[in-house]
PDB file of C-alpha atoms and ligand atoms in Angstrom:
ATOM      1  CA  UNK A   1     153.408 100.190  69.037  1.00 87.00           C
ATOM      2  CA  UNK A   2     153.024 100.133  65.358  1.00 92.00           C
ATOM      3  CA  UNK A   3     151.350  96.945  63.708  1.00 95.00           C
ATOM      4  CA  UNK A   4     153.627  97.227  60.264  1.00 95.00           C
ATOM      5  CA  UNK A   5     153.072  93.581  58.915  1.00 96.00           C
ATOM      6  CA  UNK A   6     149.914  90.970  60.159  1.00 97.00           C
ATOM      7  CA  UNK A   7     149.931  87.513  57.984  1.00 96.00           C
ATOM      8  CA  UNK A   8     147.638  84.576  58.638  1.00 96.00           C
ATOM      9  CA  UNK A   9     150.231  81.380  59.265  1.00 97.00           C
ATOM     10  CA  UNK A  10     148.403  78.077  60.210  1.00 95.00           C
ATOM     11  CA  UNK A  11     145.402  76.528  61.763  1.00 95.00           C
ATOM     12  CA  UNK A  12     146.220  74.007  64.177  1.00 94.00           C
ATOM     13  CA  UNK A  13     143.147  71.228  65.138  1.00 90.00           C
ATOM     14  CA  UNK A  14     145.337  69.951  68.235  1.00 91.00           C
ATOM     15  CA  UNK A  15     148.174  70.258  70.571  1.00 94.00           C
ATOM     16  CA  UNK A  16     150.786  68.478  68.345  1.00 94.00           C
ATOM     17  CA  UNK A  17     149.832  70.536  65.145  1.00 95.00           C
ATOM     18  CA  UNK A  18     151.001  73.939  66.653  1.00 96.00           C
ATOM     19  CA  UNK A  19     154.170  74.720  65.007  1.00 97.00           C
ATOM     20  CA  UNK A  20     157.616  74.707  67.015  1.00 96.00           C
ATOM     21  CA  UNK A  21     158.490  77.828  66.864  1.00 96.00           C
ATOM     22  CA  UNK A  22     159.685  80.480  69.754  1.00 95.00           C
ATOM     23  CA  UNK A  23     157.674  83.280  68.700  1.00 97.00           C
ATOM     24  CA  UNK A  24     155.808  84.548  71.416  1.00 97.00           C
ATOM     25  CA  UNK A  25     151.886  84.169  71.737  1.00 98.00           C
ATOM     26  CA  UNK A  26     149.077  86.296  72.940  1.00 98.00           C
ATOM     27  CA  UNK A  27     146.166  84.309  72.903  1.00 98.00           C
ATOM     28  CA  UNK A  28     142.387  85.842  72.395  1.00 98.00           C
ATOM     29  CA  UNK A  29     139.876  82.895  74.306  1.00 97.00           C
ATOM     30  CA  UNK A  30     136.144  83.693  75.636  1.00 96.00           C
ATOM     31  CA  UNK A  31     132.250  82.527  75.146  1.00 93.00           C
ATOM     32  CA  UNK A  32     131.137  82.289  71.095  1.00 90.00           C
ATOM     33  CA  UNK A  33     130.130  85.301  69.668  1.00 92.00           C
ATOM     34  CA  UNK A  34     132.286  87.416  72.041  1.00 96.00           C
ATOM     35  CA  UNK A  35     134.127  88.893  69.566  1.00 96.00           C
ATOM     36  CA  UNK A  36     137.546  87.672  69.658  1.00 95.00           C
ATOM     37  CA  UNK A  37     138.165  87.196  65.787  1.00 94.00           C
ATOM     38  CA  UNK A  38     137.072  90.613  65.484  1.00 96.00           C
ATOM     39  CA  UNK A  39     139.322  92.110  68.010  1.00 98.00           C
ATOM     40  CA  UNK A  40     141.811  90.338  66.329  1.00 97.00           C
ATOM     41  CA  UNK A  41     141.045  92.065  62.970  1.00 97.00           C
ATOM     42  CA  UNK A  42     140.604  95.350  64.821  1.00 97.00           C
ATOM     43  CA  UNK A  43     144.091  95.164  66.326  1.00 97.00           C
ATOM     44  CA  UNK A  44     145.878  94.232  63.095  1.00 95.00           C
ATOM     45  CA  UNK A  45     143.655  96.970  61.194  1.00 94.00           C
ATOM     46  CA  UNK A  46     142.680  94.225  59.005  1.00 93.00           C
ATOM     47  CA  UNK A  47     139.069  93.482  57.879  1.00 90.00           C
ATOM     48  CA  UNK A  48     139.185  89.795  57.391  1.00 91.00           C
ATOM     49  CA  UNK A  49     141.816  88.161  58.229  1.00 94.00           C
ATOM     50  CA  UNK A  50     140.259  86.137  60.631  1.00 92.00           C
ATOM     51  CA  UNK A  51     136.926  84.541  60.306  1.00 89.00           C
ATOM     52  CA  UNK A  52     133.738  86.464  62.041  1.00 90.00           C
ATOM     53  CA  UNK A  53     130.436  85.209  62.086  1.00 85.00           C
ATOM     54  CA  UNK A  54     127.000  86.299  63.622  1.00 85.00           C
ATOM     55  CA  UNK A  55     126.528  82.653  64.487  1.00 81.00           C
ATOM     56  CA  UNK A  56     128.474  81.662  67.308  1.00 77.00           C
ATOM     57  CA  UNK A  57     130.897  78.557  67.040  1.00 76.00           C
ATOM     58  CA  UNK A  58     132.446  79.748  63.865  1.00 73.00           C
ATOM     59  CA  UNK A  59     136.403  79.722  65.243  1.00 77.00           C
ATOM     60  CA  UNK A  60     137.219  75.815  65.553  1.00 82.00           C
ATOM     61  CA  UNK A  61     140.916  75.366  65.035  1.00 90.00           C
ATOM     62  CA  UNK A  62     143.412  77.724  67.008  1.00 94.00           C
ATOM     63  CA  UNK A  63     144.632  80.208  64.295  1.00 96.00           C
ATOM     64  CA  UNK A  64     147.794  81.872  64.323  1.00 97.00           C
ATOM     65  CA  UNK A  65     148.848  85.254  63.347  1.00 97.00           C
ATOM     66  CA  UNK A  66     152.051  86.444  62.861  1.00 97.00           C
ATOM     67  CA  UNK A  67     152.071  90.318  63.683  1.00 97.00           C
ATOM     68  CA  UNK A  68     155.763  92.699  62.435  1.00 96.00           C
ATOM     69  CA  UNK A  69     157.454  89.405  62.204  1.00 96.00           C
ATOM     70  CA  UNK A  70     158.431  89.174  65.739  1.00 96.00           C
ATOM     71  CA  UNK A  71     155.375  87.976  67.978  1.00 97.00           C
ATOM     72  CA  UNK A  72     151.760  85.974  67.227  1.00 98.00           C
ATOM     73  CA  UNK A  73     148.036  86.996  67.780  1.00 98.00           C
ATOM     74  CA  UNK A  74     146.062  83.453  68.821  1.00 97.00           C
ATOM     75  CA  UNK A  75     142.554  83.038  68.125  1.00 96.00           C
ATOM     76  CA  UNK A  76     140.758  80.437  69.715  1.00 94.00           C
ATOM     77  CA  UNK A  77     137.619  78.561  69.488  1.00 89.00           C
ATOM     78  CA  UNK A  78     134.798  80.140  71.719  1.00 89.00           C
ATOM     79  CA  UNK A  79     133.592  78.237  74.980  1.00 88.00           C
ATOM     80  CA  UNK A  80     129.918  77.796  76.044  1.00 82.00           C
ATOM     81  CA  UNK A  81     128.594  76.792  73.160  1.00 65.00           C
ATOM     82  CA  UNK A  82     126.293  73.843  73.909  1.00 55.00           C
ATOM     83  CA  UNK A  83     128.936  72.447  76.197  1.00 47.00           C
ATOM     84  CA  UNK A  84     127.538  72.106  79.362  1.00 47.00           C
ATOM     85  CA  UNK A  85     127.824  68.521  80.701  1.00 50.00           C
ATOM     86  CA  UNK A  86     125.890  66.550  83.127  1.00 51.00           C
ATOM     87  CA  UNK A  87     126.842  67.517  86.573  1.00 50.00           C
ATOM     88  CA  UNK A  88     126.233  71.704  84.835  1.00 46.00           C
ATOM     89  CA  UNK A  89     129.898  72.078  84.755  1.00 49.00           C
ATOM     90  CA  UNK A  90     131.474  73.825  81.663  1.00 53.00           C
ATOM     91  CA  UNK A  91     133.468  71.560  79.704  1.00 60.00           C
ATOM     92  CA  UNK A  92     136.243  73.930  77.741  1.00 71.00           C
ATOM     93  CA  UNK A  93     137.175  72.520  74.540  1.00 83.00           C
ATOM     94  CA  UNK A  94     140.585  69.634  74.872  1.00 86.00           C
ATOM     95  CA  UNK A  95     141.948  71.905  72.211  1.00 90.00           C
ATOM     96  CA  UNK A  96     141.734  75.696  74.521  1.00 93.00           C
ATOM     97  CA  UNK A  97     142.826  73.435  77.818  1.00 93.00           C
ATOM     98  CA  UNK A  98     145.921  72.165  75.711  1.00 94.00           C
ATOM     99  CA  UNK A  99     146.926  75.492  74.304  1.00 96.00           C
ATOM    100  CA  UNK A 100     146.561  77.096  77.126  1.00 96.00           C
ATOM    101  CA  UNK A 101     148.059  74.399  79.621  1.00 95.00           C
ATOM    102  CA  UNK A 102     151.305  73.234  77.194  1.00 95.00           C
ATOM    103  CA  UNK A 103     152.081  76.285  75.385  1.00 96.00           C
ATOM    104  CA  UNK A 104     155.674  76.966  76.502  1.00 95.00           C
ATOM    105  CA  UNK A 105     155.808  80.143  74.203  1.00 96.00           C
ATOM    106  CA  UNK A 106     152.472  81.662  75.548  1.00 97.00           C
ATOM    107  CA  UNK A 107     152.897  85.170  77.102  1.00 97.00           C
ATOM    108  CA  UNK A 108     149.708  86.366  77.719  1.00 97.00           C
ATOM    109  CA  UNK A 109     146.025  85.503  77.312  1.00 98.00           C
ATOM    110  CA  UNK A 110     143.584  88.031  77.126  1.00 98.00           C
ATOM    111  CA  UNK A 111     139.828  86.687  78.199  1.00 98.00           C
ATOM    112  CA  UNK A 112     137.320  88.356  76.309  1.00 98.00           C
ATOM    113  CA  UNK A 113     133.844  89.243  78.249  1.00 98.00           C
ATOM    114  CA  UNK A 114     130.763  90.800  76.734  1.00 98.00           C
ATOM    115  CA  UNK A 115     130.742  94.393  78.504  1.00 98.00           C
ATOM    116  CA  UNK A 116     126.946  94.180  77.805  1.00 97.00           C
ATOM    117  CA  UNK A 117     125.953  91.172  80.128  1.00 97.00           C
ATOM    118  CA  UNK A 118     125.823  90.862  83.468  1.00 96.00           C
ATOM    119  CA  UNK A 119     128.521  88.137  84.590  1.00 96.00           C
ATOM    120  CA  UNK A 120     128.521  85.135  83.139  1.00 95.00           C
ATOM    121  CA  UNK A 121     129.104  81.616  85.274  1.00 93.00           C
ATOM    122  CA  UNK A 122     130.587  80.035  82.865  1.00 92.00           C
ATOM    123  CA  UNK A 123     133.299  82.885  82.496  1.00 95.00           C
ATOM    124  CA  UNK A 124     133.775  82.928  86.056  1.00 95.00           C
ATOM    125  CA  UNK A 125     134.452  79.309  86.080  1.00 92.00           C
ATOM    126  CA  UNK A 126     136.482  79.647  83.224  1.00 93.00           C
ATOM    127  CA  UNK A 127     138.255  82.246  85.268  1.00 95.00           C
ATOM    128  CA  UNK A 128     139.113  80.067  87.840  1.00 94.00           C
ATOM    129  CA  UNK A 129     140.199  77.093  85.364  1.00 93.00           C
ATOM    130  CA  UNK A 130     142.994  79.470  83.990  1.00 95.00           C
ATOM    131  CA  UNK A 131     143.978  80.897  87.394  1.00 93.00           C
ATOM    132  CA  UNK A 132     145.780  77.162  87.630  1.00 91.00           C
ATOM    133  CA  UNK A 133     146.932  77.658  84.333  1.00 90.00           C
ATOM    134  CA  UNK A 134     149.984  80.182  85.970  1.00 85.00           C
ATOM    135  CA  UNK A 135     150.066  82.333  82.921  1.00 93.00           C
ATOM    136  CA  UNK A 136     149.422  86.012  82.955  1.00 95.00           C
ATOM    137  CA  UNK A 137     145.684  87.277  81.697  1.00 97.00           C
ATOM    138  CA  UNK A 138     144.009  90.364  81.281  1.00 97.00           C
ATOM    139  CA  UNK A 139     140.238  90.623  80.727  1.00 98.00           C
ATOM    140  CA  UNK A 140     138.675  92.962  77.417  1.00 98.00           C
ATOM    141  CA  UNK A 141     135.047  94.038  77.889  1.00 98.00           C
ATOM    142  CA  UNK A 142     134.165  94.041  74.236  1.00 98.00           C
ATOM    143  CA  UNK A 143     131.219  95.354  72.175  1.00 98.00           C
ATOM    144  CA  UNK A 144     131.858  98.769  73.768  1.00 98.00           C
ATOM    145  CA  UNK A 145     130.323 100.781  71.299  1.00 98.00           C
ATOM    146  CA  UNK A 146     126.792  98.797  72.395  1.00 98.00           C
ATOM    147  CA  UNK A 147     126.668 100.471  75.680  1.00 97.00           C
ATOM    148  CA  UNK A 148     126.842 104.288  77.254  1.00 96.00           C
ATOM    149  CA  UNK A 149     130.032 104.871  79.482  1.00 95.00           C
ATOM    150  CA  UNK A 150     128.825 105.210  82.395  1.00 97.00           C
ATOM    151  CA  UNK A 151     126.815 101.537  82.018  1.00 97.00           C
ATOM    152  CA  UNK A 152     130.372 100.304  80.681  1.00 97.00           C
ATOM    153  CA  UNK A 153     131.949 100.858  83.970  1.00 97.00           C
ATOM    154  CA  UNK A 154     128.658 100.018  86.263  1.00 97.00           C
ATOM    155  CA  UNK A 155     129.141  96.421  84.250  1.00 97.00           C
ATOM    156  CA  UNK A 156     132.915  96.327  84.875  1.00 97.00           C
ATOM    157  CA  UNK A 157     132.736  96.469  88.166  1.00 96.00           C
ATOM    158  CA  UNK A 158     130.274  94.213  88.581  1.00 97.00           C
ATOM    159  CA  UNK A 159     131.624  91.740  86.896  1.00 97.00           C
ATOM    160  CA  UNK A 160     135.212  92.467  88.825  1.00 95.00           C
ATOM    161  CA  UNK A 161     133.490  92.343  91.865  1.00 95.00           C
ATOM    162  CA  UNK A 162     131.361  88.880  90.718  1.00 96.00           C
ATOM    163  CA  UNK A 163     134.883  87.346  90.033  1.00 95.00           C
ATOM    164  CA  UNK A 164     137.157  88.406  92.801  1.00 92.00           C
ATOM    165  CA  UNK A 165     136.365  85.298  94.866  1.00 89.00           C
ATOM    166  CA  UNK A 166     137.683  83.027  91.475  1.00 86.00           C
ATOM    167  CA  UNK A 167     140.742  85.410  90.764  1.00 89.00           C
ATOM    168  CA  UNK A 168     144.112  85.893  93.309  1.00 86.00           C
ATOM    169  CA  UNK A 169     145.523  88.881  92.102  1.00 87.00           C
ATOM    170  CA  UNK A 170     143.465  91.450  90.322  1.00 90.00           C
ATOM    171  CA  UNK A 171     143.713  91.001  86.287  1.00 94.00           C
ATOM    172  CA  UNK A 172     144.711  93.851  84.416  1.00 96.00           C
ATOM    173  CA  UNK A 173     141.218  95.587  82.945  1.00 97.00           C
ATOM    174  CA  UNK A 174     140.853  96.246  79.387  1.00 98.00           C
ATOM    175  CA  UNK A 175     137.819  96.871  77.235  1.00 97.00           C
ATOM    176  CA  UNK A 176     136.815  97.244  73.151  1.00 98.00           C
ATOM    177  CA  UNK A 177     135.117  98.053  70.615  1.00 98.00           C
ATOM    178  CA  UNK A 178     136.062  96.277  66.843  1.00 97.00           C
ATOM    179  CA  UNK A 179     133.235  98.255  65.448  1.00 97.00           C
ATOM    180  CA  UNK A 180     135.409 101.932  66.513  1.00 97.00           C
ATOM    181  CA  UNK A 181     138.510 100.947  66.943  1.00 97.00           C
ATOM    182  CA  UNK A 182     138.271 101.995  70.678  1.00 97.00           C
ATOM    183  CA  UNK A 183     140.657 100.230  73.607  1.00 97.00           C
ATOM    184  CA  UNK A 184     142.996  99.229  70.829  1.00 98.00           C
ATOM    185  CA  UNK A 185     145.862 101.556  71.949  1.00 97.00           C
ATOM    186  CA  UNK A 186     145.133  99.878  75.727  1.00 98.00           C
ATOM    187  CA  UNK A 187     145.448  96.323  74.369  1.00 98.00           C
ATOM    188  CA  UNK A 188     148.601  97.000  71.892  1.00 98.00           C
ATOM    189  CA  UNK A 189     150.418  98.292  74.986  1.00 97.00           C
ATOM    190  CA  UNK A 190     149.611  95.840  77.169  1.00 97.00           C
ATOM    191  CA  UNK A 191     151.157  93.592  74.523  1.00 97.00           C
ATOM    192  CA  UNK A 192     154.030  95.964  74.572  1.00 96.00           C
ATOM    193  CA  UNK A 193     154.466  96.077  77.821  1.00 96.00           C
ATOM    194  CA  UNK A 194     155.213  91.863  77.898  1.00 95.00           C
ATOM    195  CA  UNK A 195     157.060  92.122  74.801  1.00 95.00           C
ATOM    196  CA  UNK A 196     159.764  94.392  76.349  1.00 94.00           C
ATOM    197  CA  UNK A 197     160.163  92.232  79.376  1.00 89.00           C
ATOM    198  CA  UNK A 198     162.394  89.660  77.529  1.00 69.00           C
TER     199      UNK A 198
HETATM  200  P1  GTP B   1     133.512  82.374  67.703  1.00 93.92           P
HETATM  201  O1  GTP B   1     134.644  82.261  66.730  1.00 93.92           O
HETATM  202  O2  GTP B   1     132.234  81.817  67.174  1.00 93.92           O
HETATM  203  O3  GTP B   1     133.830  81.886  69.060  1.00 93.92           O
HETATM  204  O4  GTP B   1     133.150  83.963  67.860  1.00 93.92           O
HETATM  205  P2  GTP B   1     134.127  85.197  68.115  1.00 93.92           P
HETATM  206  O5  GTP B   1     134.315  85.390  69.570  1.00 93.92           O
HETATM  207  O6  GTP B   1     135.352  85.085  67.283  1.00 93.92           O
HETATM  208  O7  GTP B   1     133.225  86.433  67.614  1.00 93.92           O
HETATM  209  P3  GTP B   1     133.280  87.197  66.212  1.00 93.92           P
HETATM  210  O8  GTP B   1     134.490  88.074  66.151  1.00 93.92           O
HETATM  211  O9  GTP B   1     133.084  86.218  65.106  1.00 93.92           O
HETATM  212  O10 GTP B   1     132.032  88.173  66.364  1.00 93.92           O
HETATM  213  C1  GTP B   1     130.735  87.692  66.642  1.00 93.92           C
HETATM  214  C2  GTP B   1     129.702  88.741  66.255  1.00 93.92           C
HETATM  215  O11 GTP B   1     129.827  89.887  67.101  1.00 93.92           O
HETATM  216  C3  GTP B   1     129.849  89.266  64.827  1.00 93.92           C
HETATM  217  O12 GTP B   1     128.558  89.481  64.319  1.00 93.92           O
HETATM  218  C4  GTP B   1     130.605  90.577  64.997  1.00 93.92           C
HETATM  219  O13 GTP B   1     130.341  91.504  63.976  1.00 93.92           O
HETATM  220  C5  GTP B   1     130.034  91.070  66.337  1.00 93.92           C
HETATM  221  N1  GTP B   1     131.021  91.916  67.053  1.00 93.92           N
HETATM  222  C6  GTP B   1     132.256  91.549  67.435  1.00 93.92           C
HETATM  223  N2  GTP B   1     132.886  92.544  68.081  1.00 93.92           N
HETATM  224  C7  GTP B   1     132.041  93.588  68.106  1.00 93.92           C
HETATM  225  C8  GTP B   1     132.103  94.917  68.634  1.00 93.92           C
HETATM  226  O14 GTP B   1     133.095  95.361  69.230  1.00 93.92           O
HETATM  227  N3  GTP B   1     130.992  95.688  68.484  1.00 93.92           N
HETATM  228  C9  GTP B   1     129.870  95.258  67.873  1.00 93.92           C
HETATM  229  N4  GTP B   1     128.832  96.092  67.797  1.00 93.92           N
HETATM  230  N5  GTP B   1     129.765  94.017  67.355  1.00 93.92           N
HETATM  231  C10 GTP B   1     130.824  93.180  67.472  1.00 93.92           C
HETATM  232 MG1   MG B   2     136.068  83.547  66.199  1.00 93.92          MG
END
């Protein structure tokens, strides 16, 4: 799939601000700092057309992007970011559990996890919060370009074997790197692959 056209449309701060139209949605979510505005950027082969920051917590609103004039990319605010509450479990931002729970238009979320780490609670938990969420996902290992290959895959599987008892059936498994461009052909066809369902 070519990306011909990628324009920035509208921030949305809640539920009721995302705009009525029947576009269809992929939607980037994961920790701060994973990388998701810069996947987005990667995939649309533009530098800054959404925000990145070294800090983490720099995505607030849910941005949309409208991509050849026929689908969106959604980035969302990062979880995990001084949001653990009392009884240690994650509390995920009203605005991602809205998007992600009302959404009628939303085809596919892809759940970004930092290849370099070894796995993360709070994105297993998150894992298991979206399995009730009945929409389709696919996890990206991003940062790519920070490891070897062979660690790469050591850390995917761990991590797929760390989350099999939160998933049901097996998520498709994607990885990236915004810094070469790698995994974007993998992630544009996955895309594709929804797109020509309907
Ligand atoms: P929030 O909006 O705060 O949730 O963060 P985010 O997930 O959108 O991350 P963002 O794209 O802003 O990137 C965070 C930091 O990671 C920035 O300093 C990026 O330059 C860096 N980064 C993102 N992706 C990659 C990557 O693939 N490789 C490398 N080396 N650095 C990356
Ligand atoms: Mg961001």
């Amino acid at each position: 799939m070519k990306i011909k056209s990628a324009t920035f449309q509208l921030s949305a701060a809640d539920i009721g601000a995302c705009p009525a139209w029947a576009w269809r949605e992929f939607a980037f979510v994961g920790r701060s700092n994973v990388g998701k505005s810069s996947l987005i950027n990667m995939l649309c082969g533009k530098a800054n057309l959404a925000k990145v920051s070294a800090l983490p917590g720099k995505t607030q609103l849910v941005n949309f992007f409208l991509m050849n004039e026929a689908w969106c990319l959604v980035d969302l605010p990062g979880y995990g970011f001084a949001q653990v509450t009392k009884d240690r479990k994650y509390d995920f931002s009203t605005l991602i559990k809205e998007y992600l729970e009302q959404r009628t238009n939303l085809a596919g979320v892809f759940v970004l996890i930092d290849s370099r780490l070894p796995p993360q609670r709070i994105d297993l938990d998150f894992l298991g919060w979206l399995e009730g969420c009945r929409v389709p996902f696919a996890l990206v290992f991003t940062k790519a370009d920070k490891l070897k290959p062979a660690k790469l895959q050591a850390n995917i599987e761990l991590f797929q074997e760390a989350a099999g008892p939160w998933l049901g059936a097996a998520p498709e498994l994607l990885f990236s790197s915004s810094k070469t461009g790698a995994g974007r052909i993998g992630i544009l066809k996955s895309i594709d692959r929804v797109l020509l369902l309907a």
